[in-house]
Amino acid sequence: MNEKIVLLRPMLTEAQEAQVTALAERYGRRTVFCRTKEEALEEVRDAEIYYGAGTDVAAAAKELRWFCSGSAGVEQYVGEGVFASPDCLLTNSAGAYGVTISEHIIMLCILLARRMPEYFAITRDRNWKNGLMIRSIYGSRLLVLGTGDLGRTFAAHVRSLGPAEIIGVNRSGREAEGFDRTLAFTRLDEVLPEADFVIGCLPATAETENMLSAERIASMKETAFVVNVGRGSLIDEDALAEALNGGRLGGAALDVFRTEPLPKDHPLWTARNCIATPHMAGQDALAQTIQKNLDMFCEDLENYCEGRPMAHLVDRRAGY
């Protein structure tokens, strides 16, 4: 062990690299900034701390004591045998992506409500046709699956657009800031049929697998919209495509899928009123996101070095 911190975060600026280096030196650690996965795989073999991504990195680091994932979702890291060092701590960056993903959700909701997929098709053919009946977030009932950072930030940002009600759904039904009411997963069937927008902000766990099943999709309003930015395992994708093509749903906008990249022959590519984006809602492309992510790592670097509990520690049994 040489008290080395390896970082695979090539989007960091020189000032941000200096920020983490100064903190590391305060605690007797040195930093190694890698630009490629190949560099990280070599450097991490004798590292104490790693900040970045990659199950192959986790498997190569036999002396690693702490793996900080730069992403919020960590389902790929919670299984048995992922880490060469089985006692390695795992933290994630849930909390860094609320702003960028909430803006993405609002954009998608408005695109669907204002029938932009149809208008884009019209204008692509250089036709001049308008008059399609549109809808609005204003006066709508929003059902948010997940009341973590993503769900709460979205609820706070969308409130000014005047929805009739924002309902949150989480494991326990505990109250969450920004929601008019919050229900447990077990009560989802009570509110799903009345929702105008259903927003998926959940991680991939055993409880969230196929939560929007064929039966639940069938129970939704024919005018309802589905937006998913959490994990693709939330939705029965074949049932969703069939409902869209059969006119039994108003539309869908999906940033995450069960298989990524989405296979070229997948029915969701051509499903009626379906917007597909390539898992880009929460990427490290917004300066605010990158800085927040780094600040969270630095917060836990202090906690780790001071022997305090980690603020962003993942419960591997729960999966988040």
mmCIF file of C-alpha atoms in Angstrom:
data_model
loop_
_atom_site.group_PDB
_atom_site.id
_atom_site.type_symbol
_atom_site.label_atom_id
_atom_site.label_comp_id
_atom_site.label_asym_id
_atom_site.label_seq_id
_atom_site.Cartn_x
_atom_site.Cartn_y
_atom_site.Cartn_z
ATOM 1 C CA MET A 1 0.000 0.000 0.000
ATOM 2 C CA ASN A 2 1.430 3.359 -0.968
ATOM 3 C CA GLU A 3 -1.498 5.622 -0.054
ATOM 4 C CA LYS A 4 -2.134 6.423 -3.706
ATOM 5 C CA ILE A 5 -5.369 7.886 -5.057
ATOM 6 C CA VAL A 6 -6.104 7.052 -8.688
ATOM 7 C CA LEU A 7 -8.645 9.180 -10.529
ATOM 8 C CA LEU A 8 -10.157 8.413 -13.923
ATOM 9 C CA ARG A 9 -12.029 11.699 -14.401
ATOM 10 C CA PRO A 10 -10.648 13.201 -17.632
ATOM 11 C CA MET A 11 -13.260 15.965 -17.635
ATOM 12 C CA LEU A 12 -11.688 17.647 -14.591
ATOM 13 C CA THR A 13 -10.085 21.038 -15.125
ATOM 14 C CA GLU A 14 -6.594 21.910 -13.878
ATOM 15 C CA ALA A 15 -8.175 23.851 -11.011
ATOM 16 C CA GLN A 16 -10.287 20.867 -10.014
ATOM 17 C CA GLU A 17 -7.293 18.543 -10.145
ATOM 18 C CA ALA A 18 -5.451 21.013 -7.922
ATOM 19 C CA GLN A 19 -8.410 21.026 -5.516
ATOM 20 C CA VAL A 20 -8.297 17.289 -4.910
ATOM 21 C CA THR A 21 -4.489 17.119 -4.938
ATOM 22 C CA ALA A 22 -4.232 19.743 -2.191
ATOM 23 C CA LEU A 23 -6.726 17.853 -0.054
ATOM 24 C CA ALA A 24 -4.959 14.531 -0.633
ATOM 25 C CA GLU A 25 -1.568 15.988 0.306
ATOM 26 C CA ARG A 26 -3.029 17.309 3.544
ATOM 27 C CA TYR A 27 -3.616 13.676 4.512
ATOM 28 C CA GLY A 28 -0.371 12.279 3.141
ATOM 29 C CA ARG A 29 -1.820 10.853 -0.063
ATOM 30 C CA ARG A 30 -0.649 11.392 -3.604
ATOM 31 C CA THR A 31 -2.909 11.654 -6.638
ATOM 32 C CA VAL A 32 -2.535 10.027 -10.035
ATOM 33 C CA PHE A 33 -4.822 11.373 -12.769
ATOM 34 C CA CYS A 34 -5.470 8.933 -15.593
ATOM 35 C CA ARG A 35 -6.832 9.791 -19.036
ATOM 36 C CA THR A 36 -7.649 6.281 -20.216
ATOM 37 C CA LYS A 37 -8.984 3.068 -18.738
ATOM 38 C CA GLU A 38 -5.702 1.356 -19.666
ATOM 39 C CA GLU A 39 -3.746 3.821 -17.525
ATOM 40 C CA ALA A 40 -6.174 3.344 -14.634
ATOM 41 C CA LEU A 41 -5.921 -0.445 -14.807
ATOM 42 C CA GLU A 42 -2.152 -0.215 -14.431
ATOM 43 C CA GLU A 43 -2.085 2.436 -11.704
ATOM 44 C CA VAL A 44 -4.875 0.993 -9.565
ATOM 45 C CA ARG A 45 -3.112 -2.298 -8.847
ATOM 46 C CA ASP A 46 -1.414 -0.861 -5.749
ATOM 47 C CA ALA A 47 -3.816 2.014 -5.050
ATOM 48 C CA GLU A 48 -5.671 2.709 -1.828
ATOM 49 C CA ILE A 49 -8.481 4.826 -3.329
ATOM 50 C CA TYR A 50 -10.043 4.962 -6.789
ATOM 51 C CA TYR A 51 -12.465 7.571 -8.164
ATOM 52 C CA GLY A 52 -13.999 6.755 -11.518
ATOM 53 C CA ALA A 53 -15.747 3.782 -13.106
ATOM 54 C CA GLY A 54 -15.175 0.224 -14.275
ATOM 55 C CA THR A 55 -15.787 -3.256 -12.906
ATOM 56 C CA ASP A 56 -12.511 -4.274 -14.582
ATOM 57 C CA VAL A 57 -10.744 -1.694 -12.429
ATOM 58 C CA ALA A 58 -12.416 -3.074 -9.305
ATOM 59 C CA ALA A 59 -11.314 -6.579 -10.267
ATOM 60 C CA ALA A 60 -7.691 -5.492 -10.777
ATOM 61 C CA ALA A 61 -7.231 -3.562 -7.519
ATOM 62 C CA LYS A 62 -6.241 -6.094 -4.880
ATOM 63 C CA GLU A 63 -5.224 -3.494 -2.282
ATOM 64 C CA LEU A 64 -8.073 -1.074 -2.847
ATOM 65 C CA ARG A 65 -9.850 0.140 0.286
ATOM 66 C CA TRP A 66 -12.320 2.589 -1.245
ATOM 67 C CA PHE A 67 -13.941 2.724 -4.690
ATOM 68 C CA CYS A 68 -15.846 5.945 -5.429
ATOM 69 C CA SER A 69 -18.139 5.574 -8.414
ATOM 70 C CA GLY A 70 -18.569 8.752 -10.411
ATOM 71 C CA SER A 71 -22.096 7.670 -11.316
ATOM 72 C CA ALA A 72 -25.235 7.451 -9.216
ATOM 73 C CA GLY A 73 -26.245 3.941 -10.253
ATOM 74 C CA VAL A 74 -23.991 1.189 -8.907
ATOM 75 C CA GLU A 75 -25.872 -2.023 -9.689
ATOM 76 C CA GLN A 76 -22.813 -3.346 -11.564
ATOM 77 C CA TYR A 77 -20.691 -3.131 -8.413
ATOM 78 C CA VAL A 78 -22.900 -4.730 -5.761
ATOM 79 C CA GLY A 79 -22.713 -8.403 -6.772
ATOM 80 C CA GLU A 80 -20.448 -11.041 -5.280
ATOM 81 C CA GLY A 81 -16.887 -11.194 -6.563
ATOM 82 C CA VAL A 82 -16.816 -7.793 -8.268
ATOM 83 C CA PHE A 83 -13.954 -6.480 -6.129
ATOM 84 C CA ALA A 84 -10.555 -8.130 -5.863
ATOM 85 C CA SER A 85 -10.511 -6.580 -2.388
ATOM 86 C CA PRO A 86 -13.765 -7.856 -0.825
ATOM 87 C CA ASP A 87 -13.723 -5.378 2.073
ATOM 88 C CA CYS A 88 -13.414 -2.374 -0.239
ATOM 89 C CA LEU A 89 -15.815 0.446 0.600
ATOM 90 C CA LEU A 90 -18.155 1.560 -2.178
ATOM 91 C CA THR A 91 -19.567 5.068 -2.493
ATOM 92 C CA ASN A 92 -21.543 6.603 -5.327
ATOM 93 C CA SER A 93 -22.312 10.065 -6.659
ATOM 94 C CA ALA A 94 -26.071 10.110 -6.192
ATOM 95 C CA GLY A 95 -26.833 13.734 -5.507
ATOM 96 C CA ALA A 96 -24.627 15.199 -8.230
ATOM 97 C CA TYR A 97 -27.059 14.782 -11.102
ATOM 98 C CA GLY A 98 -30.302 16.305 -9.843
ATOM 99 C CA VAL A 99 -30.037 19.592 -11.742
ATOM 100 C CA THR A 100 -29.074 18.222 -15.150
ATOM 101 C CA ILE A 101 -31.503 15.287 -15.063
ATOM 102 C CA SER A 102 -34.441 17.329 -13.751
ATOM 103 C CA GLU A 103 -33.983 19.750 -16.648
ATOM 104 C CA HIS A 104 -33.923 16.780 -19.026
ATOM 105 C CA ILE A 105 -37.156 15.409 -17.553
ATOM 106 C CA ILE A 106 -38.935 18.749 -17.857
ATOM 107 C CA MET A 107 -37.767 19.079 -21.449
ATOM 108 C CA LEU A 108 -39.112 15.634 -22.308
ATOM 109 C CA CYS A 109 -42.436 16.237 -20.574
ATOM 110 C CA ILE A 110 -42.946 19.440 -22.537
ATOM 111 C CA LEU A 111 -41.905 17.825 -25.832
ATOM 112 C CA LEU A 112 -44.464 15.067 -25.311
ATOM 113 C CA ALA A 113 -47.249 17.344 -24.095
ATOM 114 C CA ARG A 114 -46.794 19.708 -27.034
ATOM 115 C CA ARG A 115 -46.639 16.770 -29.485
ATOM 116 C CA MET A 116 -43.223 17.674 -30.759
ATOM 117 C CA PRO A 117 -42.407 14.158 -32.091
ATOM 118 C CA GLU A 118 -45.331 14.609 -34.481
ATOM 119 C CA TYR A 119 -44.396 18.169 -35.362
ATOM 120 C CA PHE A 120 -40.784 17.145 -35.977
ATOM 121 C CA ALA A 121 -42.020 14.490 -38.423
ATOM 122 C CA ILE A 122 -44.168 17.102 -40.189
ATOM 123 C CA THR A 123 -41.384 19.651 -40.555
ATOM 124 C CA ARG A 124 -38.789 17.051 -41.590
ATOM 125 C CA ASP A 125 -40.913 16.577 -44.718
ATOM 126 C CA ARG A 126 -41.058 20.382 -45.133
ATOM 127 C CA ASN A 127 -44.789 20.389 -44.562
ATOM 128 C CA TRP A 128 -46.621 23.288 -42.919
ATOM 129 C CA LYS A 129 -49.297 21.820 -40.715
ATOM 130 C CA ASN A 130 -50.370 22.943 -37.280
ATOM 131 C CA GLY A 131 -53.430 22.783 -35.071
ATOM 132 C CA LEU A 132 -52.667 19.556 -33.205
ATOM 133 C CA MET A 133 -54.298 19.648 -29.775
ATOM 134 C CA ILE A 134 -51.606 20.007 -27.136
ATOM 135 C CA ARG A 135 -51.445 19.493 -23.380
ATOM 136 C CA SER A 136 -49.518 20.994 -20.496
ATOM 137 C CA ILE A 137 -47.770 20.213 -17.240
ATOM 138 C CA TYR A 138 -50.042 22.915 -15.829
ATOM 139 C CA GLY A 139 -52.999 21.255 -14.118
ATOM 140 C CA SER A 140 -51.593 17.736 -14.605
ATOM 141 C CA ARG A 141 -51.051 15.039 -12.000
ATOM 142 C CA LEU A 142 -47.387 14.018 -11.866
ATOM 143 C CA LEU A 143 -46.414 10.649 -10.402
ATOM 144 C CA VAL A 144 -42.707 10.408 -9.566
ATOM 145 C CA LEU A 145 -41.301 6.931 -8.944
ATOM 146 C CA GLY A 146 -38.419 7.600 -6.585
ATOM 147 C CA THR A 147 -38.011 10.424 -4.081
ATOM 148 C CA GLY A 148 -34.223 10.542 -3.896
ATOM 149 C CA ASP A 149 -32.162 13.434 -5.188
ATOM 150 C CA LEU A 150 -33.446 13.095 -8.768
ATOM 151 C CA GLY A 151 -37.103 12.936 -7.783
ATOM 152 C CA ARG A 152 -36.879 15.737 -5.222
ATOM 153 C CA THR A 153 -34.952 18.069 -7.528
ATOM 154 C CA PHE A 154 -37.415 17.459 -10.355
ATOM 155 C CA ALA A 155 -40.355 18.111 -8.011
ATOM 156 C CA ALA A 156 -38.809 21.393 -6.886
ATOM 157 C CA HIS A 157 -38.062 22.565 -10.418
ATOM 158 C CA VAL A 158 -41.383 21.561 -11.978
ATOM 159 C CA ARG A 159 -43.508 23.116 -9.217
ATOM 160 C CA SER A 160 -43.403 26.563 -10.851
ATOM 161 C CA LEU A 161 -45.109 25.157 -13.966
ATOM 162 C CA GLY A 162 -48.332 24.639 -12.025
ATOM 163 C CA PRO A 163 -49.064 20.911 -11.846
ATOM 164 C CA ALA A 164 -52.251 19.993 -10.002
ATOM 165 C CA GLU A 165 -50.406 17.480 -7.807
ATOM 166 C CA ILE A 166 -46.952 15.960 -7.468
ATOM 167 C CA ILE A 167 -47.079 12.478 -5.942
ATOM 168 C CA GLY A 168 -43.951 10.642 -4.850
ATOM 169 C CA VAL A 169 -43.558 6.888 -4.508
ATOM 170 C CA ASN A 170 -40.773 5.256 -2.503
ATOM 171 C CA ARG A 171 -40.040 2.034 -0.608
ATOM 172 C CA SER A 172 -41.467 3.034 2.754
ATOM 173 C CA GLY A 173 -43.958 5.773 1.951
ATOM 174 C CA ARG A 174 -41.983 8.214 4.100
ATOM 175 C CA GLU A 175 -42.660 11.872 3.401
ATOM 176 C CA ALA A 176 -40.243 13.630 1.064
ATOM 177 C CA GLU A 177 -39.694 17.322 0.502
ATOM 178 C CA GLY A 178 -41.399 18.804 -2.548
ATOM 179 C CA PHE A 179 -44.226 16.295 -2.903
ATOM 180 C CA ASP A 180 -47.896 16.895 -2.152
ATOM 181 C CA ARG A 181 -48.089 13.347 -0.865
ATOM 182 C CA THR A 182 -45.834 10.328 -0.744
ATOM 183 C CA LEU A 183 -46.878 6.686 -0.929
ATOM 184 C CA ALA A 184 -45.120 3.341 -0.549
ATOM 185 C CA PHE A 185 -44.375 1.102 -3.516
ATOM 186 C CA THR A 186 -47.181 -1.171 -2.313
ATOM 187 C CA ARG A 187 -49.726 1.576 -3.028
ATOM 188 C CA LEU A 188 -48.607 2.314 -6.582
ATOM 189 C CA ASP A 189 -51.717 0.716 -8.093
ATOM 190 C CA GLU A 190 -53.909 3.228 -6.248
ATOM 191 C CA VAL A 191 -52.457 6.250 -8.032
ATOM 192 C CA LEU A 192 -51.078 4.963 -11.322
ATOM 193 C CA PRO A 193 -54.427 4.996 -13.199
ATOM 194 C CA GLU A 194 -54.941 8.707 -12.461
ATOM 195 C CA ALA A 195 -51.457 9.943 -13.409
ATOM 196 C CA ASP A 196 -50.933 12.197 -16.431
ATOM 197 C CA PHE A 197 -47.134 11.913 -16.315
ATOM 198 C CA VAL A 198 -45.263 8.951 -14.791
ATOM 199 C CA ILE A 199 -41.594 9.758 -14.126
ATOM 200 C CA GLY A 200 -39.117 6.953 -13.395
ATOM 201 C CA CYS A 201 -36.228 8.044 -11.131
ATOM 202 C CA LEU A 202 -35.402 4.709 -9.501
ATOM 203 C CA PRO A 203 -32.211 2.614 -9.293
ATOM 204 C CA ALA A 204 -32.082 -0.995 -10.464
ATOM 205 C CA THR A 205 -32.971 -3.229 -7.510
ATOM 206 C CA ALA A 206 -35.035 -6.378 -6.980
ATOM 207 C CA GLU A 207 -37.948 -4.187 -5.832
ATOM 208 C CA THR A 208 -37.909 -1.925 -8.877
ATOM 209 C CA GLU A 209 -37.493 -4.680 -11.479
ATOM 210 C CA ASN A 210 -40.441 -4.548 -13.914
ATOM 211 C CA MET A 211 -42.343 -2.136 -11.671
ATOM 212 C CA LEU A 212 -44.124 -0.807 -14.750
ATOM 213 C CA SER A 213 -45.294 -4.251 -15.838
ATOM 214 C CA ALA A 214 -47.649 -5.032 -18.716
ATOM 215 C CA GLU A 215 -50.554 -5.112 -16.260
ATOM 216 C CA ARG A 216 -49.698 -1.734 -14.777
ATOM 217 C CA ILE A 217 -49.129 -0.162 -18.184
ATOM 218 C CA ALA A 218 -52.579 -1.419 -19.171
ATOM 219 C CA SER A 219 -54.065 0.303 -16.108
ATOM 220 C CA MET A 220 -52.780 3.746 -17.103
ATOM 221 C CA LYS A 221 -54.711 6.482 -18.868
ATOM 222 C CA GLU A 222 -54.660 6.307 -22.648
ATOM 223 C CA THR A 223 -53.402 9.895 -22.572
ATOM 224 C CA ALA A 224 -50.633 9.291 -19.996
ATOM 225 C CA PHE A 225 -46.967 9.913 -20.703
ATOM 226 C CA VAL A 226 -44.076 7.789 -19.375
ATOM 227 C CA VAL A 227 -40.630 9.338 -18.848
ATOM 228 C CA ASN A 228 -37.799 7.161 -17.536
ATOM 229 C CA VAL A 229 -34.365 8.453 -16.483
ATOM 230 C CA GLY A 230 -33.595 5.929 -13.723
ATOM 231 C CA ARG A 231 -32.874 2.426 -15.008
ATOM 232 C CA GLY A 232 -34.366 0.507 -17.921
ATOM 233 C CA SER A 233 -35.222 -2.507 -15.768
ATOM 234 C CA LEU A 234 -38.165 -0.504 -14.396
ATOM 235 C CA ILE A 235 -40.304 -1.080 -17.507
ATOM 236 C CA ASP A 236 -41.645 -4.003 -19.526
ATOM 237 C CA GLU A 237 -40.343 -2.553 -22.786
ATOM 238 C CA ASP A 238 -42.290 -4.842 -25.117
ATOM 239 C CA ALA A 239 -45.546 -4.010 -23.341
ATOM 240 C CA LEU A 240 -44.716 -0.312 -23.509
ATOM 241 C CA ALA A 241 -44.055 -0.459 -27.264
ATOM 242 C CA GLU A 242 -47.312 -2.342 -27.831
ATOM 243 C CA ALA A 243 -49.290 0.183 -25.774
ATOM 244 C CA LEU A 244 -47.767 3.102 -27.664
ATOM 245 C CA ASN A 245 -48.389 1.578 -31.081
ATOM 246 C CA GLY A 246 -51.920 0.590 -30.101
ATOM 247 C CA GLY A 247 -52.796 4.119 -28.993
ATOM 248 C CA ARG A 248 -53.222 3.013 -25.368
ATOM 249 C CA LEU A 249 -50.666 5.553 -24.073
ATOM 250 C CA GLY A 250 -50.059 9.156 -25.003
ATOM 251 C CA GLY A 251 -46.298 8.792 -25.435
ATOM 252 C CA ALA A 252 -43.004 7.927 -23.799
ATOM 253 C CA ALA A 253 -39.531 9.431 -23.454
ATOM 254 C CA LEU A 254 -36.755 7.071 -22.384
ATOM 255 C CA ASP A 255 -33.114 7.782 -21.574
ATOM 256 C CA VAL A 256 -32.378 4.311 -20.138
ATOM 257 C CA PHE A 257 -33.033 0.811 -21.436
ATOM 258 C CA ARG A 258 -32.630 -2.803 -20.356
ATOM 259 C CA THR A 259 -29.963 -3.328 -23.020
ATOM 260 C CA GLU A 260 -27.611 -0.464 -23.854
ATOM 261 C CA PRO A 261 -26.880 0.494 -26.530
ATOM 262 C CA LEU A 262 -30.482 -0.099 -27.555
ATOM 263 C CA PRO A 263 -30.428 -2.800 -30.293
ATOM 264 C CA LYS A 264 -31.041 -1.351 -33.745
ATOM 265 C CA ASP A 265 -34.058 -3.627 -34.296
ATOM 266 C CA HIS A 266 -35.709 -2.799 -30.957
ATOM 267 C CA PRO A 267 -39.386 -1.814 -31.312
ATOM 268 C CA LEU A 268 -38.976 1.286 -29.135
ATOM 269 C CA TRP A 269 -36.936 2.974 -31.888
ATOM 270 C CA THR A 270 -40.055 3.244 -34.039
ATOM 271 C CA ALA A 271 -42.837 3.134 -31.458
ATOM 272 C CA ARG A 272 -45.519 5.794 -31.805
ATOM 273 C CA ASN A 273 -44.732 9.045 -29.940
ATOM 274 C CA CYS A 274 -41.599 7.607 -28.353
ATOM 275 C CA ILE A 275 -38.486 9.711 -27.771
ATOM 276 C CA ALA A 276 -35.285 7.714 -27.200
ATOM 277 C CA THR A 277 -32.095 9.359 -25.941
ATOM 278 C CA PRO A 278 -28.768 7.481 -25.496
ATOM 279 C CA HIS A 279 -28.418 7.571 -21.681
ATOM 280 C CA MET A 280 -27.164 11.143 -21.742
ATOM 281 C CA ALA A 281 -29.439 12.952 -19.280
ATOM 282 C CA GLY A 282 -26.974 12.689 -16.429
ATOM 283 C CA GLN A 283 -23.620 12.493 -18.139
ATOM 284 C CA ASP A 284 -20.732 14.617 -16.897
ATOM 285 C CA ALA A 285 -21.293 17.281 -19.545
ATOM 286 C CA LEU A 286 -22.570 20.103 -17.333
ATOM 287 C CA ALA A 287 -19.992 22.103 -15.366
ATOM 288 C CA GLN A 288 -22.236 22.196 -12.282
ATOM 289 C CA THR A 289 -22.513 18.389 -12.323
ATOM 290 C CA ILE A 290 -18.764 17.855 -12.572
ATOM 291 C CA GLN A 291 -18.022 20.231 -9.688
ATOM 292 C CA LYS A 292 -20.752 18.791 -7.461
ATOM 293 C CA ASN A 293 -19.477 15.286 -8.165
ATOM 294 C CA LEU A 294 -15.931 16.276 -7.221
ATOM 295 C CA ASP A 295 -17.069 18.103 -4.083
ATOM 296 C CA MET A 296 -18.872 14.935 -2.939
ATOM 297 C CA PHE A 297 -15.704 12.895 -3.453
ATOM 298 C CA CYS A 298 -13.665 15.452 -1.519
ATOM 299 C CA GLU A 299 -16.230 15.426 1.282
ATOM 300 C CA ASP A 300 -15.857 11.677 1.665
ATOM 301 C CA LEU A 301 -12.089 11.833 1.237
ATOM 302 C CA GLU A 302 -12.007 13.962 4.384
ATOM 303 C CA ASN A 303 -14.399 11.565 6.113
ATOM 304 C CA TYR A 304 -12.289 8.565 5.102
ATOM 305 C CA CYS A 305 -9.007 10.094 6.227
ATOM 306 C CA GLU A 306 -10.480 11.345 9.500
ATOM 307 C CA GLY A 307 -12.064 7.965 10.261
ATOM 308 C CA ARG A 308 -15.604 9.335 10.109
ATOM 309 C CA PRO A 309 -18.615 7.583 8.502
ATOM 310 C CA MET A 310 -18.778 8.060 4.737
ATOM 311 C CA ALA A 311 -21.555 10.397 3.584
ATOM 312 C CA HIS A 312 -22.219 8.571 0.313
ATOM 313 C CA LEU A 313 -21.625 4.961 1.314
ATOM 314 C CA VAL A 314 -23.580 2.376 -0.699
ATOM 315 C CA ASP A 315 -25.530 -0.383 1.066
ATOM 316 C CA ARG A 316 -24.651 -3.282 -1.195
ATOM 317 C CA ARG A 317 -27.589 -5.359 0.026
ATOM 318 C CA ALA A 318 -30.069 -2.635 -0.909
ATOM 319 C CA GLY A 319 -28.216 -1.796 -4.111
ATOM 320 C CA TYR A 320 -27.893 1.952 -3.508
#
